[in-house]
Short mmCIF file of C-alpha atoms and ligand atoms in Angstrom, two decimals:
data_model
loop_
_atom_site.label_atom_id
_atom_site.label_comp_id
_atom_site.label_asym_id
_atom_site.label_seq_id
_atom_site.Cartn_x
_atom_site.Cartn_y
_atom_site.Cartn_z
CA MET G 153 0.00 0.00 0.00
CA PRO G 154 1.57 3.35 -0.99
CA SER G 155 2.46 5.84 1.72
CA TYR G 156 2.12 9.58 1.45
CA ALA G 157 3.96 12.54 2.87
CA PHE G 158 2.96 16.13 3.48
CA PHE G 159 5.99 17.83 1.99
CA HIS G 160 6.54 21.35 0.63
CA ASN G 161 2.97 22.16 1.62
CA GLN G 162 1.25 19.39 -0.34
CA PHE G 163 0.48 15.69 -0.17
CA VAL G 164 2.81 13.63 -2.37
CA PRO G 165 3.68 9.92 -2.60
CA LEU G 166 6.34 9.22 0.04
CA ALA G 167 8.76 7.97 -2.63
CA GLU G 168 8.67 11.39 -4.32
CA ALA G 169 9.40 13.46 -1.19
CA LYS G 170 13.11 14.28 -1.63
CA ILE G 171 15.32 17.00 -0.19
CA ASN G 172 18.35 18.75 -1.68
CA ILE G 173 21.74 17.53 -0.40
CA MET G 174 22.61 21.07 0.74
CA THR G 175 19.70 21.20 3.20
CA HIS G 176 21.00 22.73 6.44
CA ALA G 177 19.37 20.14 8.75
CA LEU G 178 21.10 17.26 6.97
CA HIS G 179 24.51 18.69 7.83
CA TYR G 180 24.05 20.11 11.31
CA GLY G 181 21.09 18.22 12.78
CA THR G 182 19.13 21.47 12.98
CA ALA G 183 15.67 19.98 13.23
CA VAL G 184 13.13 18.72 15.73
CA PHE G 185 10.97 15.67 15.23
CA GLU G 186 8.14 13.69 16.76
CA GLY G 187 7.05 10.09 16.84
CA ILE G 188 3.29 9.63 17.03
CA ARG G 189 1.39 6.38 16.94
CA GLY G 190 -1.79 5.59 15.13
CA ASN G 191 -3.29 2.46 16.67
CA TRP G 192 -5.50 0.18 14.61
CA ASN G 193 -8.78 -0.90 16.18
CA SER G 194 -10.03 -3.77 14.02
CA GLN G 195 -13.51 -4.00 15.63
CA GLN G 196 -14.17 -0.35 14.89
CA GLN G 197 -12.14 -0.33 11.64
CA GLN G 198 -10.55 2.82 12.96
CA ILE G 199 -7.06 4.24 13.50
CA TYR G 200 -6.83 6.22 16.73
CA ILE G 201 -3.96 8.73 16.79
CA PHE G 202 -2.71 8.95 20.36
CA ARG G 203 -2.27 12.33 22.08
CA LEU G 204 -1.81 14.08 18.76
CA LYS G 205 -2.01 17.63 20.10
CA GLU G 206 0.52 17.02 22.89
CA HIS G 207 3.06 15.76 20.33
CA TYR G 208 2.64 18.85 18.18
CA GLN G 209 2.83 21.09 21.22
CA ARG G 210 6.22 19.52 22.04
CA LEU G 211 7.31 19.97 18.41
CA GLU G 212 6.34 23.62 18.55
CA ASP G 213 8.17 24.16 21.86
CA GLY G 214 11.28 22.48 20.43
CA SER G 215 11.13 24.51 17.23
CA HIS G 216 10.99 27.66 19.35
CA LEU G 217 14.22 26.57 21.01
CA LEU G 218 15.85 26.19 17.58
CA ARG G 219 14.58 29.64 16.57
CA MET G 220 12.14 28.39 13.98
CA ASN G 221 8.82 29.91 13.10
CA LEU G 222 6.76 26.99 11.94
CA PRO G 223 4.61 27.59 8.87
CA HIS G 224 1.61 25.93 10.61
CA SER G 225 -0.07 26.19 14.00
CA VAL G 226 -0.45 23.18 16.29
CA ASP G 227 -4.09 22.80 15.24
CA GLU G 228 -3.17 22.98 11.55
CA MET G 229 -0.48 20.32 11.98
CA CYS G 230 -3.05 18.10 13.72
CA ARG G 231 -5.48 18.57 10.81
CA ILE G 232 -2.77 17.89 8.21
CA THR G 233 -1.81 14.70 10.05
CA VAL G 234 -5.37 13.37 10.21
CA GLU G 235 -5.75 14.08 6.49
CA LEU G 236 -2.44 12.33 5.76
CA VAL G 237 -3.43 9.21 7.70
CA ARG G 238 -6.80 9.16 5.96
CA LYS G 239 -5.08 9.42 2.58
CA CYS G 240 -2.73 6.53 3.40
CA GLY G 241 -5.67 4.32 4.41
CA PHE G 242 -3.67 1.79 6.43
CA LYS G 243 -5.50 -0.92 8.37
CA GLU G 244 -2.77 -1.67 10.88
CA ASP G 245 -0.71 0.10 13.54
CA ILE G 246 1.17 3.03 12.09
CA TYR G 247 3.89 5.43 13.11
CA ILE G 248 3.74 9.08 12.15
CA ARG G 249 6.95 11.07 11.80
CA PRO G 250 6.69 14.88 11.71
CA LEU G 251 9.85 16.91 11.19
CA ALA G 252 10.39 20.65 11.51
CA TYR G 253 13.74 21.50 9.97
CA LYS G 254 16.08 24.22 8.76
CA SER G 255 15.32 23.88 5.09
CA SER G 256 17.67 26.50 3.59
CA GLU G 257 20.11 25.05 1.10
CA ALA G 258 22.98 26.82 2.82
CA LEU G 259 26.06 25.90 4.80
CA GLY G 260 27.29 27.58 7.99
CA VAL G 261 26.71 26.53 11.59
CA ARG G 262 23.98 28.70 13.07
CA LEU G 263 20.32 28.88 13.98
CA HIS G 264 19.54 32.34 12.60
CA ASN G 265 18.81 33.58 9.06
CA LEU G 266 17.57 30.24 7.79
CA ASP G 267 14.25 29.09 6.35
CA ASN G 268 12.24 26.44 8.14
CA ASP G 269 9.84 23.85 6.82
CA PHE G 270 7.54 21.19 8.17
CA LEU G 271 6.96 17.70 6.80
CA VAL G 272 5.16 14.62 8.03
CA PHE G 273 4.78 11.06 6.78
CA ALA G 274 3.19 7.86 8.06
CA ILE G 275 4.35 4.25 7.72
CA PRO G 276 3.07 0.93 9.06
CA TRP G 277 5.07 0.03 12.17
CA GLY G 278 4.38 -2.69 14.70
CA ARG G 279 6.18 -3.29 17.97
CA TYR G 280 9.55 -1.63 18.57
CA LEU G 281 10.90 -3.57 21.55
CA ASP G 282 9.47 -6.86 20.39
CA MET G 283 9.61 -8.95 23.54
CA ASP G 284 7.52 -9.49 26.71
CA ALA G 285 10.23 -8.07 28.93
CA CYS G 286 13.51 -6.55 27.76
CA ARG G 287 17.10 -6.84 28.93
CA CYS G 288 18.94 -3.58 29.58
CA GLY G 289 22.40 -2.44 30.52
CA ILE G 290 23.62 0.77 32.12
CA SER G 291 25.30 2.68 29.31
CA SER G 292 28.77 4.17 29.26
CA TRP G 293 27.17 7.09 27.39
CA ARG G 294 25.76 9.93 29.46
CA ARG G 295 22.94 12.28 28.59
CA PRO G 296 24.12 15.82 27.84
CA ALA G 297 23.55 18.62 30.32
CA ASP G 298 20.88 21.12 29.40
CA ASN G 299 23.56 23.68 28.49
CA VAL G 300 25.25 21.21 26.11
CA ILE G 301 22.17 20.22 24.12
CA PRO G 302 18.77 21.02 25.65
CA HIS G 303 17.06 17.68 26.25
CA SER G 304 13.54 19.07 26.50
CA ALA G 305 13.52 19.47 22.70
CA LYS G 306 13.39 16.33 20.60
CA SER G 307 16.14 17.69 18.36
CA ASN G 308 17.73 15.56 15.67
CA GLY G 309 21.34 16.38 16.51
CA LEU G 310 20.83 15.14 20.07
CA TYR G 311 20.03 11.66 18.78
CA ILE G 312 23.72 10.91 18.08
CA ASN G 313 23.87 10.41 21.85
CA ASP G 314 20.93 7.99 21.78
CA ALA G 315 22.28 6.13 18.74
CA CYS G 316 25.67 5.59 20.43
CA ASN G 317 23.84 4.25 23.48
CA LYS G 318 21.54 1.91 21.55
CA SER G 319 24.31 0.38 19.45
CA GLU G 320 26.56 -0.11 22.48
CA ALA G 321 23.69 -1.87 24.29
CA MET G 322 22.95 -4.16 21.34
CA ASP G 323 26.65 -4.94 20.84
CA LYS G 324 26.69 -6.11 24.46
CA GLY G 325 23.66 -8.34 23.86
CA PHE G 326 21.09 -6.08 25.56
CA ASP G 327 17.89 -4.71 24.04
CA GLU G 328 18.32 -1.18 25.36
CA GLY G 329 20.86 0.94 27.22
CA ILE G 330 20.00 3.13 30.20
CA MET G 331 21.95 6.35 30.21
CA LEU G 332 22.82 8.38 33.28
CA SER G 333 22.58 12.14 33.67
CA PRO G 334 25.81 14.19 33.77
CA ASP G 335 25.77 13.91 37.60
CA GLY G 336 25.38 10.11 37.52
CA HIS G 337 21.67 9.64 38.14
CA VAL G 338 19.41 7.39 36.08
CA SER G 339 18.13 9.31 33.05
CA GLU G 340 16.53 7.33 30.21
CA GLY G 341 16.88 4.91 27.30
CA SER G 342 17.52 5.81 23.66
CA GLY G 343 13.82 6.25 23.00
CA GLU G 344 12.15 5.62 26.36
CA ASN G 345 11.71 7.00 29.85
CA ILE G 346 12.21 4.64 32.77
CA PHE G 347 10.18 3.85 35.91
CA LEU G 348 10.86 1.62 38.88
CA VAL G 349 8.44 0.13 41.37
CA LYS G 350 9.60 -0.22 44.97
CA ASP G 351 7.44 -1.04 47.99
CA GLY G 352 4.25 -0.30 46.06
CA LYS G 353 5.40 3.11 44.82
CA LEU G 354 6.32 4.27 41.33
CA VAL G 355 9.51 6.29 40.95
CA THR G 356 10.81 8.03 37.82
CA PRO G 357 13.65 10.50 37.16
CA PRO G 358 12.72 14.20 37.29
CA VAL G 359 12.94 16.52 34.30
CA SER G 360 16.19 17.91 35.74
CA ASN G 361 17.95 14.56 35.15
CA SER G 362 18.31 15.18 31.40
CA ILE G 363 15.21 13.34 30.24
CA LEU G 364 12.87 14.02 27.36
CA VAL G 365 9.54 14.67 29.03
CA GLY G 366 7.74 11.73 27.48
CA ILE G 367 4.08 11.74 26.62
CA THR G 368 3.92 8.02 27.45
CA ARG G 369 5.60 8.84 30.78
CA ASP G 370 2.76 11.28 31.47
CA THR G 371 0.22 8.68 30.35
CA ALA G 372 1.70 6.05 32.69
CA ILE G 373 1.71 8.51 35.62
CA LYS G 374 -1.96 9.38 35.01
CA LEU G 375 -3.09 5.76 34.50
CA ALA G 376 -1.24 4.66 37.65
CA LYS G 377 -2.92 7.40 39.65
CA ASN G 378 -6.46 7.12 38.24
CA GLU G 379 -6.70 3.38 37.73
CA LEU G 380 -4.33 1.84 40.31
CA GLY G 381 -4.41 4.61 42.92
CA MET G 382 -0.61 4.85 42.79
CA GLU G 383 1.30 8.13 43.00
CA THR G 384 4.55 8.55 41.07
CA ILE G 385 7.49 10.11 42.85
CA GLU G 386 9.77 12.14 40.58
CA ARG G 387 13.21 12.15 42.16
CA PRO G 388 16.85 11.45 41.28
CA ILE G 389 17.53 7.70 41.15
CA ASP G 390 20.92 6.11 41.83
CA PRO G 391 21.79 3.39 39.28
CA ALA G 392 22.08 0.68 41.95
CA GLU G 393 18.47 1.35 42.99
CA LEU G 394 17.42 -0.16 39.67
CA TYR G 395 19.04 -3.51 40.50
CA THR G 396 17.04 -3.85 43.72
CA ALA G 397 13.73 -2.50 42.42
CA ASP G 398 10.70 -4.78 42.62
CA GLU G 399 9.90 -3.93 38.99
CA CYS G 400 11.18 -1.65 36.25
CA PHE G 401 9.62 -0.66 32.96
CA LEU G 402 10.25 1.62 29.97
CA THR G 403 7.73 4.00 28.40
CA GLY G 404 7.79 5.53 24.92
CA THR G 405 5.61 6.07 21.90
CA ALA G 406 7.46 3.40 19.93
CA ALA G 407 8.14 1.07 22.88
CA HIS G 408 4.72 1.53 24.56
CA ILE G 409 5.08 0.24 28.14
CA THR G 410 7.77 -2.44 28.10
CA PRO G 411 8.67 -4.28 31.31
CA ILE G 412 12.37 -4.78 32.07
CA ALA G 413 13.43 -8.35 32.96
CA GLU G 414 17.11 -7.73 33.68
CA ILE G 415 19.58 -4.88 34.07
CA ASP G 416 23.30 -5.64 33.74
CA ASN G 417 22.50 -9.36 33.99
CA ARG G 418 20.73 -8.94 37.32
CA LYS G 419 17.12 -10.07 37.43
CA ILE G 420 14.65 -7.35 38.33
CA GLY G 421 12.17 -8.87 40.77
CA ASN G 422 11.67 -12.45 39.59
CA GLY G 423 12.92 -11.59 36.10
CA ARG G 424 9.45 -11.77 34.59
CA VAL G 425 6.75 -9.17 33.86
CA GLY G 426 5.95 -7.52 37.21
CA GLU G 427 2.37 -7.23 38.46
CA ILE G 428 2.14 -3.44 38.28
CA SER G 429 4.04 -3.16 35.00
CA GLY G 430 1.74 -5.81 33.50
CA ARG G 431 -1.44 -4.11 34.72
CA LEU G 432 -0.30 -0.72 33.45
CA GLN G 433 0.68 -2.23 30.12
CA GLN G 434 -2.77 -3.84 29.70
CA LEU G 435 -4.56 -0.62 30.62
CA TYR G 436 -2.35 1.34 28.24
CA PHE G 437 -3.02 -0.98 25.28
CA GLU G 438 -6.78 -0.60 25.74
CA VAL G 439 -6.51 3.18 26.11
CA ILE G 440 -4.40 3.75 22.97
CA LYS G 441 -6.76 1.66 20.84
CA GLY G 442 -9.68 3.85 21.86
CA ASN G 443 -11.30 1.06 23.89
CA ASN G 444 -11.49 2.95 27.18
CA PRO G 445 -14.18 5.68 27.13
CA ARG G 446 -12.55 7.49 30.08
CA TYR G 447 -9.55 8.36 27.92
CA ILE G 448 -11.18 8.74 24.52
CA ASP G 449 -10.19 12.43 24.45
CA TRP G 450 -6.58 11.27 24.03
CA CYS G 451 -7.52 9.40 20.84
CA THR G 452 -8.14 11.19 17.54
CA PRO G 453 -10.04 9.00 15.05
CA ALA G 454 -8.47 9.27 11.60
CA TYR G 455 -11.26 7.71 9.55
CA LYS G 456 -14.73 9.11 9.08
CA LYS G 457 -17.43 6.91 10.68
N1 PMP L 753 13.27 9.70 25.71
C1 PMP L 753 13.74 9.75 24.46
C2 PMP L 753 15.18 10.06 24.26
C3 PMP L 753 12.89 9.53 23.37
O1 PMP L 753 13.36 9.57 22.12
C4 PMP L 753 11.54 9.21 23.59
C5 PMP L 753 10.62 8.94 22.43
N2 PMP L 753 10.02 10.09 21.95
C6 PMP L 753 11.09 9.17 24.92
C7 PMP L 753 11.97 9.42 25.95
C8 PMP L 753 9.64 8.88 25.23
O2 PMP L 753 8.83 9.95 24.82
P1 PMP L 753 7.33 9.73 24.36
O3 PMP L 753 6.67 8.92 25.41
O4 PMP L 753 6.78 11.09 24.24
O5 PMP L 753 7.38 9.00 23.06
#
């Protein structure tokens, strides 16, 4: 099934959406991106796009940091995305990739005096961490401090850090690497935030420990509170606390909620999916498919009824 892109202000077949090799963002990573999921509900023959507006709000905030004036408002980008998904017509889980980038065909390291553009495309994409519970290692790569590369923006250049981490983890036989903040506290994975469960409480690193403020992280915090009556404590976490946690799990748009079985070859809990991680994961899967009426406002239907 052909995919489409919204590129240079129009819908075109994905295969025809090409950029010039002099494009600024290609050379200097001067762009911000998003990852948004569209979740296929086969009973309703519907794709529900999850927390669409929040993703575009984060894109807009990040673009502000990179001194870009986006050609479209958040609401317009939401509308363009729904139209794109409708045009693609997929009947399976999809992944939507918006990009706001310095589009000038010009060299020279800077943020100013450059044109910006916005593009978005959608592709079918199933599970990212394709296992019941993943195996992680603490990375030798650290997250950058906010005054090295701001981590609150999902900026392309920053992802060199994540790519180094992910490949190191896989080379060592793990599924994902957990990076520490510059001051040695637990930060996050290459595309996921991290939580631990200890003595019936959820704990996750605070924004000040170099994390991307994940939308799935926020979803997990809200589901834990509303559905399980569990508060989440945001505080710095020492790496060794992970080894002795009752449960750990990762959250991310691509990874959903993925329980962690082992960290650095130490079993977390009994090394299987923990009770709270499992319950949150089940709740989350129903919510993102539009099957839970309490959270239907988070789900934008792409197809007309
Ligand atoms: N941290 C990093 C580095 C990420 O790339 C992602 C994925 N966007 C996340 C955390 C999780 O964010 P979200 O739940 O918004 O996808």
